[in-house]
Coordinates of C-alpha atoms and ligand atoms in Angstrom, one line a residue:
M134 CA 117.8 83.2 157.0
S135 CA 116.5 79.7 157.6
E136 CA 117.4 77.1 154.8
T137 CA 114.8 75.0 153.5
V138 CA 115.7 71.3 153.1
L139 CA 112.4 69.8 151.9
R140 CA 109.2 71.5 150.3
T141 CA 106.3 69.4 149.1
R142 CA 103.4 70.9 147.3
D143 CA 99.9 69.3 147.0
L144 CA 101.6 66.0 147.5
T145 CA 99.1 63.2 146.7
K146 CA 99.2 59.4 146.7
H147 CA 96.3 57.2 146.1
Y148 CA 95.8 53.5 146.6
G149 CA 92.9 52.6 144.4
D150 CA 90.2 55.1 145.4
H151 CA 91.8 55.8 148.7
A152 CA 94.1 59.0 149.1
A153 CA 96.8 57.7 151.6
V154 CA 98.1 61.2 151.3
H155 CA 96.1 64.1 150.0
A156 CA 97.4 67.6 148.9
M157 CA 100.0 67.7 151.6
S158 CA 102.2 70.8 151.4
I159 CA 105.0 70.8 153.9
R160 CA 108.3 72.7 154.5
L161 CA 111.3 71.5 156.5
E162 CA 114.2 73.8 157.6
R163 CA 117.7 72.8 158.3
G164 CA 118.6 71.7 161.9
R165 CA 115.0 71.3 163.1
I166 CA 113.3 68.2 164.3
Y167 CA 109.8 67.6 162.9
G168 CA 107.4 65.3 164.7
L169 CA 105.1 63.7 162.3
I170 CA 102.1 62.9 164.5
G171 CA 99.0 60.9 163.4
R172 CA 96.9 57.8 164.2
N173 CA 97.7 54.4 162.6
G174 CA 96.6 54.8 158.9
A175 CA 96.9 58.5 159.0
G176 CA 99.3 58.5 156.0
K177 CA 102.7 59.1 157.9
T178 CA 104.6 56.1 156.3
T179 CA 103.2 57.0 152.9
L180 CA 104.4 60.5 153.1
M181 CA 107.9 59.4 154.4
R182 CA 108.1 56.8 151.5
L183 CA 107.1 59.5 149.0
I184 CA 109.8 61.9 150.3
A185 CA 112.5 59.2 150.4
G186 CA 111.7 58.2 146.8
L187 CA 110.5 54.9 147.8
S188 CA 107.1 55.5 146.4
I189 CA 105.8 57.7 143.4
P190 CA 103.2 60.2 144.1
N191 CA 100.1 60.6 141.8
S192 CA 100.4 64.3 141.8
G193 CA 102.1 67.3 143.5
S194 CA 105.9 68.0 143.7
I195 CA 108.8 67.4 146.1
E196 CA 111.7 69.9 146.2
L197 CA 114.7 68.5 147.9
F198 CA 117.6 70.6 149.0
G199 CA 116.5 73.3 146.7
A200 CA 116.1 71.2 143.6
D201 CA 112.7 71.3 142.1
A202 CA 111.4 68.1 140.6
E203 CA 108.3 66.1 140.2
R204 CA 110.4 63.3 141.3
P205 CA 113.5 63.6 143.5
R206 CA 116.8 63.0 141.7
T207 CA 118.9 60.0 142.8
A208 CA 121.8 62.4 143.9
D209 CA 119.4 64.2 146.2
L210 CA 117.9 61.1 147.6
A211 CA 121.4 59.9 148.6
R212 CA 121.4 62.8 151.0
I213 CA 118.6 61.3 152.9
G214 CA 119.0 58.5 155.6
T215 CA 115.9 56.5 156.3
L216 CA 114.5 54.1 158.9
I217 CA 111.1 53.3 157.5
E218 CA 109.1 50.4 158.8
S219 CA 111.3 47.9 160.3
P220 CA 115.0 48.2 159.8
S221 CA 116.5 45.9 157.2
L222 CA 118.9 44.0 159.6
H223 CA 120.6 40.7 159.2
G224 CA 119.8 38.7 162.3
G225 CA 122.6 36.1 161.8
M226 CA 125.2 39.0 161.6
T227 CA 126.7 41.1 164.4
A228 CA 126.0 44.9 164.6
R229 CA 129.5 45.5 163.2
Q230 CA 128.9 43.2 160.2
N231 CA 125.4 44.8 159.6
M232 CA 127.2 48.1 159.5
H233 CA 129.9 46.9 157.1
L234 CA 127.4 45.4 154.6
H235 CA 125.5 48.7 154.6
R236 CA 128.5 50.8 154.2
L237 CA 129.5 48.9 151.1
L238 CA 125.9 49.0 149.6
R239 CA 125.8 52.7 150.1
G240 CA 129.4 53.2 148.6
V241 CA 130.8 54.8 151.7
P242 CA 134.7 54.7 151.4
D243 CA 135.6 55.3 155.0
P244 CA 135.5 52.2 157.2
R245 CA 136.0 54.0 160.5
V246 CA 132.4 55.2 160.1
E247 CA 131.2 51.9 161.2
E248 CA 132.7 52.0 164.6
R249 CA 132.1 55.8 165.1
L250 CA 128.3 55.2 164.5
L251 CA 128.0 52.3 166.7
E252 CA 129.6 54.3 169.5
L253 CA 127.3 57.1 168.8
V254 CA 124.2 54.9 169.2
G255 CA 125.6 53.1 172.2
L256 CA 126.2 49.7 170.5
A257 CA 130.1 49.7 170.3
G258 CA 130.3 47.0 173.1
T259 CA 128.1 44.4 171.4
G260 CA 131.1 42.4 170.0
R261 CA 130.1 39.0 168.7
K262 CA 126.5 39.2 169.8
K263 CA 124.2 38.4 166.9
V264 CA 121.4 41.0 166.0
R265 CA 118.7 38.3 166.5
D266 CA 119.6 38.2 170.1
F267 CA 119.3 42.0 170.4
S268 CA 116.4 43.7 172.3
L269 CA 114.0 45.9 170.4
G270 CA 115.7 49.1 171.5
M271 CA 119.0 47.8 170.3
R272 CA 117.7 46.9 166.9
Q273 CA 116.1 50.3 166.6
R274 CA 119.4 52.0 167.5
L275 CA 121.2 49.9 165.1
G276 CA 118.6 50.8 162.4
I277 CA 119.3 54.4 163.2
A278 CA 123.1 53.9 162.9
L279 CA 122.4 52.2 159.5
A280 CA 120.4 55.3 158.3
L281 CA 123.3 57.5 159.3
I282 CA 125.9 55.6 157.3
A283 CA 126.2 58.0 154.5
D284 CA 126.1 61.1 156.7
P285 CA 122.6 62.3 155.7
E286 CA 121.4 65.9 155.9
L287 CA 117.8 64.7 156.2
L288 CA 117.1 61.9 158.5
I289 CA 113.6 60.2 158.2
L290 CA 112.7 57.9 161.2
D291 CA 109.4 56.1 161.0
E292 CA 108.0 55.2 164.5
P293 CA 111.5 54.6 165.9
V294 CA 110.3 54.6 169.5
N295 CA 107.4 52.3 168.8
G296 CA 107.5 49.5 171.4
L297 CA 110.6 51.0 173.3
D298 CA 110.6 51.2 177.2
P299 CA 110.8 54.7 178.6
Q300 CA 114.4 54.3 178.9
G301 CA 114.7 53.4 175.1
V302 CA 112.6 56.4 174.2
V303 CA 114.8 58.7 176.2
E304 CA 117.9 57.4 174.5
V305 CA 116.4 57.9 171.0
R306 CA 115.3 61.5 172.0
R307 CA 118.9 62.4 173.1
L308 CA 120.3 60.9 169.9
V309 CA 117.9 62.8 167.6
R310 CA 118.6 66.1 169.5
S311 CA 122.3 65.8 169.3
L312 CA 122.2 65.0 165.5
A313 CA 120.0 68.1 165.0
E314 CA 122.0 70.4 167.5
E315 CA 125.4 69.2 166.7
R316 CA 125.4 68.4 163.1
G317 CA 122.6 70.7 161.8
M318 CA 120.7 67.5 160.7
T319 CA 117.2 67.9 159.8
V320 CA 115.0 65.0 161.3
L321 CA 111.6 63.9 160.4
I322 CA 110.3 61.5 163.0
S323 CA 106.9 59.9 163.1
S324 CA 104.8 58.6 166.0
H325 CA 101.1 57.8 166.7
N326 CA 101.6 59.0 170.1
L327 CA 102.0 62.9 170.8
P328 CA 103.0 62.6 174.5
E329 CA 105.8 60.0 173.4
L330 CA 107.3 62.5 170.9
F331 CA 106.6 65.7 173.1
Q332 CA 109.8 67.7 173.7
T333 CA 111.7 65.5 171.2
A334 CA 110.7 67.7 168.3
T335 CA 111.0 71.4 167.6
D336 CA 108.1 71.3 165.3
Y337 CA 105.0 69.3 165.0
L338 CA 103.1 68.1 161.8
I339 CA 99.7 66.6 162.9
V340 CA 98.1 64.4 160.2
E341 CA 94.8 62.6 160.0
G342 CA 93.2 60.9 157.0
G343 CA 95.9 61.6 154.6
E344 CA 95.7 65.4 155.4
L345 CA 97.9 67.9 157.2
R346 CA 95.6 69.2 160.0
M347 CA 98.0 71.5 161.8
T348 CA 101.8 72.5 162.0
L349 CA 103.0 74.1 165.2
T350 CA 106.3 74.8 167.0
L351 CA 107.1 73.1 170.5
E352 CA 106.5 76.5 172.1
E353 CA 103.1 76.8 170.6
L354 CA 102.3 73.2 171.6
E355 CA 103.4 73.9 175.1
A356 CA 101.3 77.2 175.2
Q357 CA 98.2 75.1 173.9
T358 CA 98.6 72.4 176.6
Q359 CA 100.0 74.5 179.4
Q360 CA 98.8 73.5 182.9
Y361 CA 97.7 76.1 185.2
L362 CA 96.1 76.7 188.7
E363 CA 92.7 78.0 188.8
V364 CA 91.7 79.9 192.0
A365 CA 88.3 81.5 193.1
A366 CA 87.2 83.4 196.1
A367 CA 84.2 85.2 197.5
D368 CA 86.1 88.5 197.1
P369 CA 87.9 88.4 193.7
A370 CA 89.6 91.8 194.3
A371 CA 91.1 90.6 197.6
L372 CA 92.1 87.2 195.9
L373 CA 93.8 89.1 193.1
T374 CA 95.6 91.6 195.5
A375 CA 96.9 88.7 197.7
L376 CA 98.2 86.6 194.9
E377 CA 100.0 89.8 193.1
E378 CA 101.6 90.7 196.4
A379 CA 102.9 87.2 197.0
W380 CA 103.9 86.6 193.3
P381 CA 104.3 89.9 191.3
D382 CA 105.7 87.9 188.3
A383 CA 103.0 85.4 188.3
E384 CA 101.3 86.5 185.2
A385 CA 97.8 86.1 186.8
R386 CA 95.0 86.1 184.3
V387 CA 91.6 87.1 185.6
M388 CA 88.7 85.5 184.0
P389 CA 85.1 86.6 183.8
G390 CA 83.6 86.2 187.2
G391 CA 86.8 86.9 189.0
T392 CA 88.4 83.4 188.9
V393 CA 92.2 83.8 188.6
R394 CA 94.5 81.4 186.5
L395 CA 98.1 81.2 187.5
P396 CA 100.2 79.5 184.7
H397 CA 103.3 79.0 186.5
H398 CA 101.7 77.7 189.7
A399 CA 100.3 74.4 188.3
D400 CA 102.1 72.2 191.0
R401 CA 101.8 74.9 193.8
A402 CA 98.4 74.5 195.0
E403 CA 99.4 73.9 198.8
Q404 CA 101.9 77.0 198.6
V405 CA 99.0 79.1 197.2
L406 CA 96.5 78.0 199.6
R407 CA 98.8 78.8 202.6
T408 CA 99.5 82.3 201.2
L409 CA 95.8 83.0 200.8
V410 CA 94.7 81.8 204.1
A411 CA 97.6 83.8 205.7
A412 CA 96.1 86.8 203.8
D413 CA 92.6 86.0 205.2
V414 CA 91.3 85.2 201.7
W415 CA 89.5 82.0 201.8
P416 CA 89.4 80.1 198.3
T417 CA 86.1 78.5 197.1
R418 CA 87.9 76.8 194.3
L419 CA 91.6 75.7 193.9
A420 CA 92.2 73.2 191.0
R421 CA 94.9 72.3 188.5
E422 CA 93.5 72.7 185.0
G423 CA 94.5 72.8 181.4
E424 CA 94.4 70.6 178.3
S425 CA 96.4 67.4 178.3
L426 CA 98.6 66.6 175.2
E427 CA 96.4 63.7 174.3
S428 CA 93.0 65.6 174.3
F429 CA 94.8 68.5 172.4
F430 CA 95.8 65.9 169.7
L431 CA 92.3 64.5 169.6
S432 CA 90.7 67.8 169.3
V433 CA 93.0 68.6 166.2
I434 CA 92.3 65.5 164.6
G435 CA 88.6 65.5 165.3
G436 CA 88.4 62.5 167.6
E437 CA 86.8 62.2 171.1
R438 CA 88.1 64.5 173.7
A439 CA 89.6 62.7 176.7
Ligands
ATP103 P1 100.9 53.1 160.4 O1 101.5 53.7 161.6 O2 99.7 52.2 160.8 O3 101.8 52.7 159.4 P2 100.7 55.5 158.8 O4 100.0 56.8 159.4 O5 101.9 55.4 158.6 O6 99.9 54.4 159.8 P3 100.1 54.6 156.2 O7 100.9 53.5 156.4 O8 100.8 55.7 155.5 O9 99.7 55.3 157.6 O10 98.9 54.4 155.4 C1 97.9 55.3 155.0 C2 96.8 54.6 154.4 O11 97.1 54.1 153.1 C3 96.0 53.4 155.3 O12 94.8 53.5 155.1 C4 96.6 52.2 154.5 O13 95.9 51.2 154.6 C5 96.8 52.7 153.1 N1 98.0 52.2 152.4 C6 99.3 52.2 152.7 N2 100.2 51.6 151.8 C7 99.3 50.9 151.1 C8 99.5 50.0 149.9 N3 100.7 49.7 149.5 N4 98.5 49.5 149.3 C9 97.1 49.9 149.6 N5 96.9 50.7 150.7 C10 97.9 51.4 151.4

């Protein structure tokens, strides 16, 4: 059975009259990667700070690693690694010196962890280079290495790909996946951009206005945003026959009016056209359709559809 790493119940945090997090109940399982998605100000950072014990909730509870408590215990909090807001790096020090300092602060006895983690995040070769001369991507990766120093079971990363170039996004994605797959780490990773985090996470938590709007798995998200080819012809029966003969496994869906949707052929318009013409079926419509990630996200949070 899946193991619950974190459960919050009706977690609420007010700033004055404003509920930054309102009655949020979430459950995280071991080894899964949770994408926390919401616009700026949706409450992502506040939720992460509450989970990490950096902020105290007004009401609700947090159950960490099975221990029920209104406030998480210090020993349980030590099993969490965090990169929340900007990493606390010392610009005048090298990557290795930052790791060393952080290891001592966290009371981690084995010095070998410093080099091992720098290798893991691809910063082992940075030698005497000072962190202030690092690129944004290098800083983010060092921040992740610092978050990993005490070998956490739950890793919380607040917008780690924000401002990174596509290559940097891919590197963080690979790293996060390997931590979850190879070490069974649970990761909670936030972003204001669903497409950026798409396929990094195994599960998605969509938040807006301090509230949890939707949770869904990657498979469910893919199904919601699947692209398909939509085909129509004057003779719907001949159309369907021609398509099924050419692609028996196409999972064609016939819509009212005889239009056919082909979920696995979104990129094969030309091939479908050739096949139909060869069968003497002339399409009156042939178009790639489906909801984009961005418009799905906006529909969930109640914004304008793209
Ligand atoms: P961002 O990506 O912009 O950080 P977010 O989703 O992480 O957005 P939060 O930082 O959690 O959102 O903020 C949620 C709401 O709470 C916002 O309206 C913010 O202005 C407010 N807020 C957050 N921290 C504080 C604070 N310390 N004092 C007052 N208001 C705060």
